[in-house]
Tab-separated table of N, CA and C in Angstrom:
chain	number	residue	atom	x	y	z
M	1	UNK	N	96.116	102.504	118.175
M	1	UNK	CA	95.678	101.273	117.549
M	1	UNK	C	96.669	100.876	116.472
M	2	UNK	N	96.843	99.662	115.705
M	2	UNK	CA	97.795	99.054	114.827
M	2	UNK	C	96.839	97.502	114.169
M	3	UNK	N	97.556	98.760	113.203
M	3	UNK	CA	96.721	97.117	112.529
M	3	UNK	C	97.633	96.688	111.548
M	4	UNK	N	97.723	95.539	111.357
M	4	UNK	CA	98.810	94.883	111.020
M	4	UNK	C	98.425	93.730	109.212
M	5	UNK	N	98.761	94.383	108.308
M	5	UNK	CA	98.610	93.056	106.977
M	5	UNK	C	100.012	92.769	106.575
M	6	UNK	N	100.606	92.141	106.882
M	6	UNK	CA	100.671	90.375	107.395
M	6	UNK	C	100.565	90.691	108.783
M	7	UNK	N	99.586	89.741	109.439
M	7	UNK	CA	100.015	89.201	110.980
M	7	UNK	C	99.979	87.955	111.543
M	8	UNK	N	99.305	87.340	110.969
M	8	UNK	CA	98.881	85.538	111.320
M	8	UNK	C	100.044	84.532	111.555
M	9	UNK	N	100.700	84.713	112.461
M	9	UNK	CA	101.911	83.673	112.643
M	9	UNK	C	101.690	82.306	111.636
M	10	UNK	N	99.899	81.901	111.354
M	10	UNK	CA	100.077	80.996	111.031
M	10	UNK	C	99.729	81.806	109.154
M	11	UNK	N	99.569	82.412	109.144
M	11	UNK	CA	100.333	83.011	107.735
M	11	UNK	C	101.554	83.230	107.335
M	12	UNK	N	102.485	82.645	108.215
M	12	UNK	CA	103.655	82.892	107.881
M	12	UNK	C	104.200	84.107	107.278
M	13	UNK	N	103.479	85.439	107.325
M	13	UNK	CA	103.991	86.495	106.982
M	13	UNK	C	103.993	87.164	105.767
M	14	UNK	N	102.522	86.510	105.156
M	14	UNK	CA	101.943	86.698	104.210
M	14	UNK	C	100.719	87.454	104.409
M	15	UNK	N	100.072	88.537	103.402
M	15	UNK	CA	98.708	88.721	103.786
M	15	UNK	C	97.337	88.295	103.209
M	16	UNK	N	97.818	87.129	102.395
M	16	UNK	CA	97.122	86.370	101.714
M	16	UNK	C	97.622	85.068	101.277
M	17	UNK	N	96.805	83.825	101.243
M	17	UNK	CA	97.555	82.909	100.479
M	17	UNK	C	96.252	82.089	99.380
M	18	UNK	N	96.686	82.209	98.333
M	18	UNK	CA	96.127	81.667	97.383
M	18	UNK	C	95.716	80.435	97.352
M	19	UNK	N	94.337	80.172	97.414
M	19	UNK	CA	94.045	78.263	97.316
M	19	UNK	C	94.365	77.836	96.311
M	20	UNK	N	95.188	76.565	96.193
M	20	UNK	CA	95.506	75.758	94.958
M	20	UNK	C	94.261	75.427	94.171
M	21	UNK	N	93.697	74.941	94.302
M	21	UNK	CA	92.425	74.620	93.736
M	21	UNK	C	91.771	75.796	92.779
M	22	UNK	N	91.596	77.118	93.553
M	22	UNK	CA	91.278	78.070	92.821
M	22	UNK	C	92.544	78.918	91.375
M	23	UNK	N	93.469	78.600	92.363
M	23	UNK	CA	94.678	79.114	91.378
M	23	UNK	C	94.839	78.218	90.270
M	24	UNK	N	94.409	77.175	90.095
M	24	UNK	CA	93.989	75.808	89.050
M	24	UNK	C	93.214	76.268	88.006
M	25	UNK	N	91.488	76.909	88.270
M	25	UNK	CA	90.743	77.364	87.931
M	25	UNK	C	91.110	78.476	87.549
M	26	UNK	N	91.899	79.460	87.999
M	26	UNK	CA	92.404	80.832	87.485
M	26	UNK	C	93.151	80.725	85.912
M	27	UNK	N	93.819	79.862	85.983
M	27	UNK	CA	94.383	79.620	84.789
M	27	UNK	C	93.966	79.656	83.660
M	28	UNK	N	92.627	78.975	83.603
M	28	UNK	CA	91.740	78.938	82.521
M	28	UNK	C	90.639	80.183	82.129
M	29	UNK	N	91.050	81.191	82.855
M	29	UNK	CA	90.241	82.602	83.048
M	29	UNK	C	91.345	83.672	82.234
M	30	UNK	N	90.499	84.387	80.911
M	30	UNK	CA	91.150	85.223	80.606
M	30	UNK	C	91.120	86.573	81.353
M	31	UNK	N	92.571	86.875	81.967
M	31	UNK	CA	92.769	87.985	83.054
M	31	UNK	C	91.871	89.142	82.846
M	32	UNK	N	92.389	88.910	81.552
M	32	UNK	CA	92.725	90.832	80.453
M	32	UNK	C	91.167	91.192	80.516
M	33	UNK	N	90.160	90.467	80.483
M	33	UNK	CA	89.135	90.645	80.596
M	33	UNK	C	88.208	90.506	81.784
M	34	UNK	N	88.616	89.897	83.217
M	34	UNK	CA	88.088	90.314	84.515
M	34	UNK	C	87.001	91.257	84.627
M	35	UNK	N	86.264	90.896	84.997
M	35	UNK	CA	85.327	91.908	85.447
M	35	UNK	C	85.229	92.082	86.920
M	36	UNK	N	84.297	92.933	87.433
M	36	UNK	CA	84.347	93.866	88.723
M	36	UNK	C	83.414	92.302	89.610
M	37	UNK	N	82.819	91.828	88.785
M	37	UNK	CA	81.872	90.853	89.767
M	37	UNK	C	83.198	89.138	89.671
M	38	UNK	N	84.067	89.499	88.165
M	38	UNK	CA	85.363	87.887	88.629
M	38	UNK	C	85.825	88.985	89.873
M	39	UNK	N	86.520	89.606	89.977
M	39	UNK	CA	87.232	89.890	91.323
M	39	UNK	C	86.413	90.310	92.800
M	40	UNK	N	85.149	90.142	92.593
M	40	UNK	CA	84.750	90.442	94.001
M	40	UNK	C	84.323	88.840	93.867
M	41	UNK	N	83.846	88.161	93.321
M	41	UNK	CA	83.003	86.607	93.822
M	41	UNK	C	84.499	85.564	92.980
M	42	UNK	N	85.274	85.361	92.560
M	42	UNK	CA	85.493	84.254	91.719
M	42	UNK	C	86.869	84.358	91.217
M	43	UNK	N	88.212	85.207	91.442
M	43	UNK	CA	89.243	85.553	91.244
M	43	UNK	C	90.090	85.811	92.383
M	44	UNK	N	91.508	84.316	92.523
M	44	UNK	CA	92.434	85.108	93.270
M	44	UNK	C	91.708	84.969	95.146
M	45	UNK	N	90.948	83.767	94.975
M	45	UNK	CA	90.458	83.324	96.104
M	45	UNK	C	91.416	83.209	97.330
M	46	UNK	N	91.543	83.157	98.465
M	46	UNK	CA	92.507	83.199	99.638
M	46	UNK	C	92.008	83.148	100.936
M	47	UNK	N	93.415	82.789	101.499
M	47	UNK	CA	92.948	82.937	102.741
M	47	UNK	C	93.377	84.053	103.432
M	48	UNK	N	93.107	85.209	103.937
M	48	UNK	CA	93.328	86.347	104.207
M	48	UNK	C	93.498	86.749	105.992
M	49	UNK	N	94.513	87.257	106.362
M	49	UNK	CA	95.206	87.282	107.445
M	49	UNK	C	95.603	88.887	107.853
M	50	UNK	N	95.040	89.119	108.957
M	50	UNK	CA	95.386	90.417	109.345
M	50	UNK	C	95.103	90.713	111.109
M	51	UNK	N	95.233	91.471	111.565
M	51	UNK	CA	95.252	92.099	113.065
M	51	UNK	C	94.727	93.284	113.325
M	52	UNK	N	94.194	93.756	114.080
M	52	UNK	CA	93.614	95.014	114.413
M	52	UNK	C	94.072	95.199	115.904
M	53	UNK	N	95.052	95.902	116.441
M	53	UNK	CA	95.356	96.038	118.140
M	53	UNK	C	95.694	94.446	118.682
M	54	UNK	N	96.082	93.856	117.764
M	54	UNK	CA	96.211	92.473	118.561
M	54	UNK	C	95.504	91.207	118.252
M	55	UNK	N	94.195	91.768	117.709
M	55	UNK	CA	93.163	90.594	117.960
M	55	UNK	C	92.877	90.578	116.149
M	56	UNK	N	93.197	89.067	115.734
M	56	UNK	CA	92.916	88.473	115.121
M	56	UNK	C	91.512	88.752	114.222
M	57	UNK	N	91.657	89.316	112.748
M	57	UNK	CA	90.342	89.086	111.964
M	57	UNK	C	90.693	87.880	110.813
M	58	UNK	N	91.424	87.302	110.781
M	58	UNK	CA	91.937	86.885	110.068
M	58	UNK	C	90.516	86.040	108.997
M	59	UNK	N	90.829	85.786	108.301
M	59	UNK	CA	89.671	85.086	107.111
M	59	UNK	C	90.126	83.898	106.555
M	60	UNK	N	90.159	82.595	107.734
M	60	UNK	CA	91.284	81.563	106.637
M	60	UNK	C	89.689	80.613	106.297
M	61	UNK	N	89.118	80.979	105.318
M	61	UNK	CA	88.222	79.825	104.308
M	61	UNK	C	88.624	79.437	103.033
M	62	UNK	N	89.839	79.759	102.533
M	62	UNK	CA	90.046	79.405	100.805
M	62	UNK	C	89.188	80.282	99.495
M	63	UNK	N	88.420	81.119	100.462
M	63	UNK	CA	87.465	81.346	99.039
M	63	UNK	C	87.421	82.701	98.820
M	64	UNK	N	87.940	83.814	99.614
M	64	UNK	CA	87.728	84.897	99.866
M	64	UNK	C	88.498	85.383	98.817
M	65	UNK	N	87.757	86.387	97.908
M	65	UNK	CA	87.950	86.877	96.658
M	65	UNK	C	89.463	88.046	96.997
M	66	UNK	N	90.625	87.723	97.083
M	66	UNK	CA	91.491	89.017	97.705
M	66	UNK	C	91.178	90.057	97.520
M	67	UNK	N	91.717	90.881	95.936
M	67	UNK	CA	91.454	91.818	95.556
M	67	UNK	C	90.216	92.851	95.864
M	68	UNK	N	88.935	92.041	95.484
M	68	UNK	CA	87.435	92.447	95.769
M	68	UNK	C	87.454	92.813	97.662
M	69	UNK	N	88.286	91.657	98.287
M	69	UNK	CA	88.000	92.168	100.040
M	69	UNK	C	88.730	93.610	99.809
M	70	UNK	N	89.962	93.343	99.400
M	70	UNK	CA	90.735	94.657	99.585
M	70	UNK	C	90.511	95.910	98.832
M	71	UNK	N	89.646	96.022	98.126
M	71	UNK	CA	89.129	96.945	97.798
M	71	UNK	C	87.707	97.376	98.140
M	72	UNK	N	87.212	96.452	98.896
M	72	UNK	CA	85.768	96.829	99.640
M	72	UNK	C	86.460	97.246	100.546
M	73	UNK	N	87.357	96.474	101.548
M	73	UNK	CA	87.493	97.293	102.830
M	73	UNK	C	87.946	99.042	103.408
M	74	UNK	N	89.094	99.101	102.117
M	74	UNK	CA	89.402	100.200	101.614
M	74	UNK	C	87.969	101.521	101.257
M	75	UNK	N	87.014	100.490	101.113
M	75	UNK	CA	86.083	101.819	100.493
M	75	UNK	C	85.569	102.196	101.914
M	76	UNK	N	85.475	101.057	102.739
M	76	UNK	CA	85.057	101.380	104.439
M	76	UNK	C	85.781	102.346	105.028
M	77	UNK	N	87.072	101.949	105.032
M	77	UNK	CA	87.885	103.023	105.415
M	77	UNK	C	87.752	104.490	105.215
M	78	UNK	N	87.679	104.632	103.543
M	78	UNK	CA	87.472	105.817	102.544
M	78	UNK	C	86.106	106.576	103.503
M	79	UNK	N	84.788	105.604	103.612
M	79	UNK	CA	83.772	106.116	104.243
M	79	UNK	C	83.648	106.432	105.887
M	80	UNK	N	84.574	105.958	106.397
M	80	UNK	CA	84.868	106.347	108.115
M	80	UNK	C	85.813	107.329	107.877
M	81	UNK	N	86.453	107.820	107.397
M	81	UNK	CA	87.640	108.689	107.259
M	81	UNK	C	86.789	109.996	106.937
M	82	UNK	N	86.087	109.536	106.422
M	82	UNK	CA	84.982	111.185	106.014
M	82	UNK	C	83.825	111.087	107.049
M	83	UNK	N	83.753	110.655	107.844
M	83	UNK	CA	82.480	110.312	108.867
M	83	UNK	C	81.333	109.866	108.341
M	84	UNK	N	81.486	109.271	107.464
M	84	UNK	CA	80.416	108.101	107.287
M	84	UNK	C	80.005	106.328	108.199
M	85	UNK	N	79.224	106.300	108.440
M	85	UNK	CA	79.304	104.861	108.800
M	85	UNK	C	79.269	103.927	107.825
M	86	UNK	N	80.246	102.504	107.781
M	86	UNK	CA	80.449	102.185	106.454
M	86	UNK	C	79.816	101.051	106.681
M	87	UNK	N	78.737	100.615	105.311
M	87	UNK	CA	78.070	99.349	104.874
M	87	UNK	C	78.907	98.319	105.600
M	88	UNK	N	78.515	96.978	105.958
M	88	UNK	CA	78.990	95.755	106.011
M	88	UNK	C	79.489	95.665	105.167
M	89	UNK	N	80.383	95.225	105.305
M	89	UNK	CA	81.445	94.047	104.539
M	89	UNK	C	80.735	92.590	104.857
M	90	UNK	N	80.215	91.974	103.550
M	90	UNK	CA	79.484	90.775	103.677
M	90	UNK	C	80.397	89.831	103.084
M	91	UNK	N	80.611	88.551	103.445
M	91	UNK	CA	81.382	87.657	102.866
M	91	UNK	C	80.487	87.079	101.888
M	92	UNK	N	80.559	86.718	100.402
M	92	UNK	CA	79.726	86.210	99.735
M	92	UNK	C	79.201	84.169	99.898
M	93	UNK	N	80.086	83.840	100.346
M	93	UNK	CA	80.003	82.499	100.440
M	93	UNK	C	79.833	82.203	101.784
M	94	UNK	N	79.629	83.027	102.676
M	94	UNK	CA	78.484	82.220	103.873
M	94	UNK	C	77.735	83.280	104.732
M	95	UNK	N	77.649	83.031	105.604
M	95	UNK	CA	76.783	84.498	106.691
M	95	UNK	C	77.547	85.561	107.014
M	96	UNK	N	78.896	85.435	107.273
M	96	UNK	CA	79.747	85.940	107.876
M	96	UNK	C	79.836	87.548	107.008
M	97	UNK	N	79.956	88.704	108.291
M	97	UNK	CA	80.394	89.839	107.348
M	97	UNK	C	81.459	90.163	108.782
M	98	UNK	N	82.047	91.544	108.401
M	98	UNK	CA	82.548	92.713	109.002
M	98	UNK	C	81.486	93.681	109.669
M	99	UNK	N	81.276	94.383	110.369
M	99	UNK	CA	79.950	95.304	110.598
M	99	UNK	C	81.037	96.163	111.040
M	100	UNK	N	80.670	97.557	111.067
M	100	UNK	CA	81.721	98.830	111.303
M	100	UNK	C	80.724	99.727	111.962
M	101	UNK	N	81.315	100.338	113.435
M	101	UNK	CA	80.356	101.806	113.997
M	101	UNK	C	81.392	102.650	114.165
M	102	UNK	N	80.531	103.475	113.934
M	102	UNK	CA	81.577	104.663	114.234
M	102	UNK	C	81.320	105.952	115.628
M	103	UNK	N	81.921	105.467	116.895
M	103	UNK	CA	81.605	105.855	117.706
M	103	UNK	C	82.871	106.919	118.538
M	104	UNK	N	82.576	108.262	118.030
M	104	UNK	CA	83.470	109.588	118.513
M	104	UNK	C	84.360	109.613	116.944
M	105	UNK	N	85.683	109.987	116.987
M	105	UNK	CA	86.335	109.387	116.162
M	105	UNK	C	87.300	108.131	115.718
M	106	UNK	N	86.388	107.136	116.204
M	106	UNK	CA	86.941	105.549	116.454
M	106	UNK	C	85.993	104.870	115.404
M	107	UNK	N	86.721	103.944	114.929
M	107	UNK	CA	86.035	102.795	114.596
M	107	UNK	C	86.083	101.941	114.645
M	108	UNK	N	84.799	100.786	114.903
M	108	UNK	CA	84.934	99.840	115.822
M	108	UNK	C	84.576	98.948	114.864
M	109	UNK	N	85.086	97.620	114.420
M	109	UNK	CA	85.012	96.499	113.693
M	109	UNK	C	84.666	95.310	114.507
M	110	UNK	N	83.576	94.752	114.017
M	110	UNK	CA	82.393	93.738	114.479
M	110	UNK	C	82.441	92.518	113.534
M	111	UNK	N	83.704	91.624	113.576
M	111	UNK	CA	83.414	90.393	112.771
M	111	UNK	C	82.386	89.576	113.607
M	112	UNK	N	81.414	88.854	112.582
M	112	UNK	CA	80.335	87.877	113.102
M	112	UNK	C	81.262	86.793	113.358
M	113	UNK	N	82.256	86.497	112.455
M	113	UNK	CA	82.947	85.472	112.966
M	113	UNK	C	83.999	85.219	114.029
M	114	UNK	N	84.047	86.220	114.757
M	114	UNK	CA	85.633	86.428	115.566
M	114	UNK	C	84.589	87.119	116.966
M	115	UNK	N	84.935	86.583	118.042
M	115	UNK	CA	85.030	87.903	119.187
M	115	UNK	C	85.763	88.912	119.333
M	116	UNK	N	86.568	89.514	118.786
M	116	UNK	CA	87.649	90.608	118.634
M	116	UNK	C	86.280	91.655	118.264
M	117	UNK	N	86.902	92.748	118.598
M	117	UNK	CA	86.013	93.967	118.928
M	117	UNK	C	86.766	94.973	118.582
M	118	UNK	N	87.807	95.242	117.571
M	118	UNK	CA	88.642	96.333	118.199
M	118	UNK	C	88.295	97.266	117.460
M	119	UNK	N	88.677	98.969	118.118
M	119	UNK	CA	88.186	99.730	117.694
M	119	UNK	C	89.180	100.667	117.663
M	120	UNK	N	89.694	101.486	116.345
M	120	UNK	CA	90.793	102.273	116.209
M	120	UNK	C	90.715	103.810	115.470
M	121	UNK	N	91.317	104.661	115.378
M	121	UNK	CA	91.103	105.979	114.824
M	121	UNK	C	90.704	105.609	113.324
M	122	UNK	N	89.890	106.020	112.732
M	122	UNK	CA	89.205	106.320	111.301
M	122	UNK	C	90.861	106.325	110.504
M	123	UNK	N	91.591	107.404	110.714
M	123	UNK	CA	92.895	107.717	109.774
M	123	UNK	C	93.192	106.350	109.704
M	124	UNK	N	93.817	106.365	110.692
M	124	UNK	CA	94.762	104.956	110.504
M	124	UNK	C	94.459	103.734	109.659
M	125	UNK	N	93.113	103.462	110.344
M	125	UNK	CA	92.477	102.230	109.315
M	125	UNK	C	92.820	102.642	107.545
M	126	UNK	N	92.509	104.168	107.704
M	126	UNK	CA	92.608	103.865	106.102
M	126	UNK	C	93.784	104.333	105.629
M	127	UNK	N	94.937	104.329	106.100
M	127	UNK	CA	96.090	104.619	105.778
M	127	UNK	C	96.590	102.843	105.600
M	128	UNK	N	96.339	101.830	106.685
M	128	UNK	CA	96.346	100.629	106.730
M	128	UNK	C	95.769	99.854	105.333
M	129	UNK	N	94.198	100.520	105.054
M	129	UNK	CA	93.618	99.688	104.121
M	129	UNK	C	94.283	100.243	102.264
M	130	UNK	N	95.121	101.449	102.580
M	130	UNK	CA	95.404	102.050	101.033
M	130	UNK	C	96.526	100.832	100.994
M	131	UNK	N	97.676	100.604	102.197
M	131	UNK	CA	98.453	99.866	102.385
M	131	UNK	C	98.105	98.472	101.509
M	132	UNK	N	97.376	97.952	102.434
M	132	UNK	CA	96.785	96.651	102.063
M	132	UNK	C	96.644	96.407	100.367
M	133	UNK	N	95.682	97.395	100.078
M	133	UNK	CA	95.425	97.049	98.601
M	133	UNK	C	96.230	97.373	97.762
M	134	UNK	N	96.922	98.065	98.012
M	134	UNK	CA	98.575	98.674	97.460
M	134	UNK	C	99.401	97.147	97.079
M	135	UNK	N	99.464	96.759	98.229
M	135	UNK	CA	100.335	95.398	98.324
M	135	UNK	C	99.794	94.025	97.297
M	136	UNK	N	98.528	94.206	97.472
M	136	UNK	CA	97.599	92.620	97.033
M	136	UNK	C	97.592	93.293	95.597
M	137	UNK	N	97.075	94.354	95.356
M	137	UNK	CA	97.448	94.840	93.319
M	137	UNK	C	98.546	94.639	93.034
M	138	UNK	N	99.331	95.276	93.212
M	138	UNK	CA	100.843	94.773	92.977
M	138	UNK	C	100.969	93.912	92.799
M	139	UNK	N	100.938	92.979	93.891
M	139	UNK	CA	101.509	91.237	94.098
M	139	UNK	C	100.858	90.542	92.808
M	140	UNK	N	99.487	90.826	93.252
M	140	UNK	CA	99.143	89.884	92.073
M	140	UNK	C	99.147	90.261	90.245
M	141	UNK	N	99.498	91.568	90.115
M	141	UNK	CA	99.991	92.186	88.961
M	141	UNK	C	101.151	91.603	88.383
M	142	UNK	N	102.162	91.493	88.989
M	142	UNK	CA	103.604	90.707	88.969
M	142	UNK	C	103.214	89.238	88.766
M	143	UNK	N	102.548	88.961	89.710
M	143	UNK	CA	102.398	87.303	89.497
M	143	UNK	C	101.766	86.953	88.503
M	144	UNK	N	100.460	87.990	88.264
M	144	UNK	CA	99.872	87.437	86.504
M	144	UNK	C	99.739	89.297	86.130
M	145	UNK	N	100.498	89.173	85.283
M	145	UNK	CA	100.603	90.501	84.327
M	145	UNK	C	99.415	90.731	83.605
M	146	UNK	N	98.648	89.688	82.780
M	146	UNK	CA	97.553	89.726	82.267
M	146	UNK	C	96.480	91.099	82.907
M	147	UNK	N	96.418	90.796	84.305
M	147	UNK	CA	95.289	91.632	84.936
M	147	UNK	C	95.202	92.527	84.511
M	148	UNK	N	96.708	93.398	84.196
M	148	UNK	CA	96.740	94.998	84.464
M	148	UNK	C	95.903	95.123	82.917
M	149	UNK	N	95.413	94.687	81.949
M	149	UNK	CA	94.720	94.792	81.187
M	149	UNK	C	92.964	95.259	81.457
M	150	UNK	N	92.912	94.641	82.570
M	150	UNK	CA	91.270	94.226	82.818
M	150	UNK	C	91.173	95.755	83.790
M	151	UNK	N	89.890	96.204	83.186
M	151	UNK	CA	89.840	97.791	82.997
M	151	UNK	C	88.992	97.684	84.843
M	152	UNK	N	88.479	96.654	85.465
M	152	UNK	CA	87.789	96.483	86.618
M	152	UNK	C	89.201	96.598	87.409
M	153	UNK	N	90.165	95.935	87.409
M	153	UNK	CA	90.953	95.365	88.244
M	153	UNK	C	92.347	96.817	88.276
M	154	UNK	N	91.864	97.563	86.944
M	154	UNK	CA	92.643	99.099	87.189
M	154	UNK	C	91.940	99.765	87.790
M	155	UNK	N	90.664	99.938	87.970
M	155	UNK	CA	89.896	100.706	88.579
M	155	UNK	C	89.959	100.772	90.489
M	156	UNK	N	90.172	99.100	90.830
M	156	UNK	CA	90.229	98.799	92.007
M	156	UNK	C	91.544	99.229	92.358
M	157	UNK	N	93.283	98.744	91.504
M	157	UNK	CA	94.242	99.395	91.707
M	157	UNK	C	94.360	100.882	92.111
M	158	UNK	N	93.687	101.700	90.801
M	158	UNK	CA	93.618	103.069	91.078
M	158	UNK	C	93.440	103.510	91.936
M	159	UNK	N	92.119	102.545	93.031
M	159	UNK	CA	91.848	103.445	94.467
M	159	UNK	C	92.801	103.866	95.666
M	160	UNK	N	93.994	102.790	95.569
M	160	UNK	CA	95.313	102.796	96.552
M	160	UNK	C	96.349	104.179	95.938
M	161	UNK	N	95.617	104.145	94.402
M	161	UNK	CA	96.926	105.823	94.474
M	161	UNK	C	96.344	106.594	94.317
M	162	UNK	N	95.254	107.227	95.169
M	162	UNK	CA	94.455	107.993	95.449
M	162	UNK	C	94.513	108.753	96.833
């Protein structure tokens, strides 16, 4: 299996892209102080682009909190990697989640929004998802320095160097 952050041709090779509108609104948000509920609902909104074996999960609505996805998904991973079956991943702004089974040592990802089905070894995913959030902390650390202040948004960093 392969899963791929960037893959969206029409992401141009990005694994996120920031809505203007929200990045407007960001401005007026003191970083240094973020909390765990600005970065899962209300910080750093996007449209989020990725692949699993081929098939498209991609998330292009504008609103999807980056950081907060990439550190929920990561905790899925964290919990299939130890043989847990991991909670939904719920999108906060409409019906739509992720659903995850874990069937032998595979796991199989169930977007409500996508027909893609794919299902890949436990490791990998979360070697993929340390990846992922590795990349989106960073990025957006560099781009606004402020964050690395906000004691939520080290906490979520921390989980990728783990």
């Amino acid at each position: 299996a392969d899963v791929r952050f960037p893959a969206s041709a029409r992401g141009r090779g990005r694994i996120y892209q920031i809505d203007p509108t929200f990045a407007r609104e960001m401005e007026s948000h003191d970083l240094s102080r973020a909390t765990r509920t600005d970065l899962e609902f209300r910080l750093f909104c996007s449209d989020i682009f990725f692949k699993v074996d081929g098939e498209s999960l991609d998330a292009r609505w504008s609103w999807v909190p980056v950081v907060g996805f990439a550190g929920q998904l990561f905790d899925a991973a964290v919990a299939a990697a130890g043989g847990t079956t991991p909670a939904d991943l719920e999108f906060t702004e409409n019906q739509e989640k992720i659903r995850f089974r874990l069937v032998a040592n595979r796991l199989v990802l169930e977007p409500t929004y996508s027909a893609a089905r794919p299902a890949l070894d436990s490791s990998q995913f979360l070697v993929a998802t340390r990846e992922f959030l590795r990349k989106v902390t960073s990025d957006i650390a560099t781009k606004c320095p402020a964050i690395e202040e906000s004691a939520a948004f080290q906490a979520i960093a921390q989980k990728a160097a783990s």
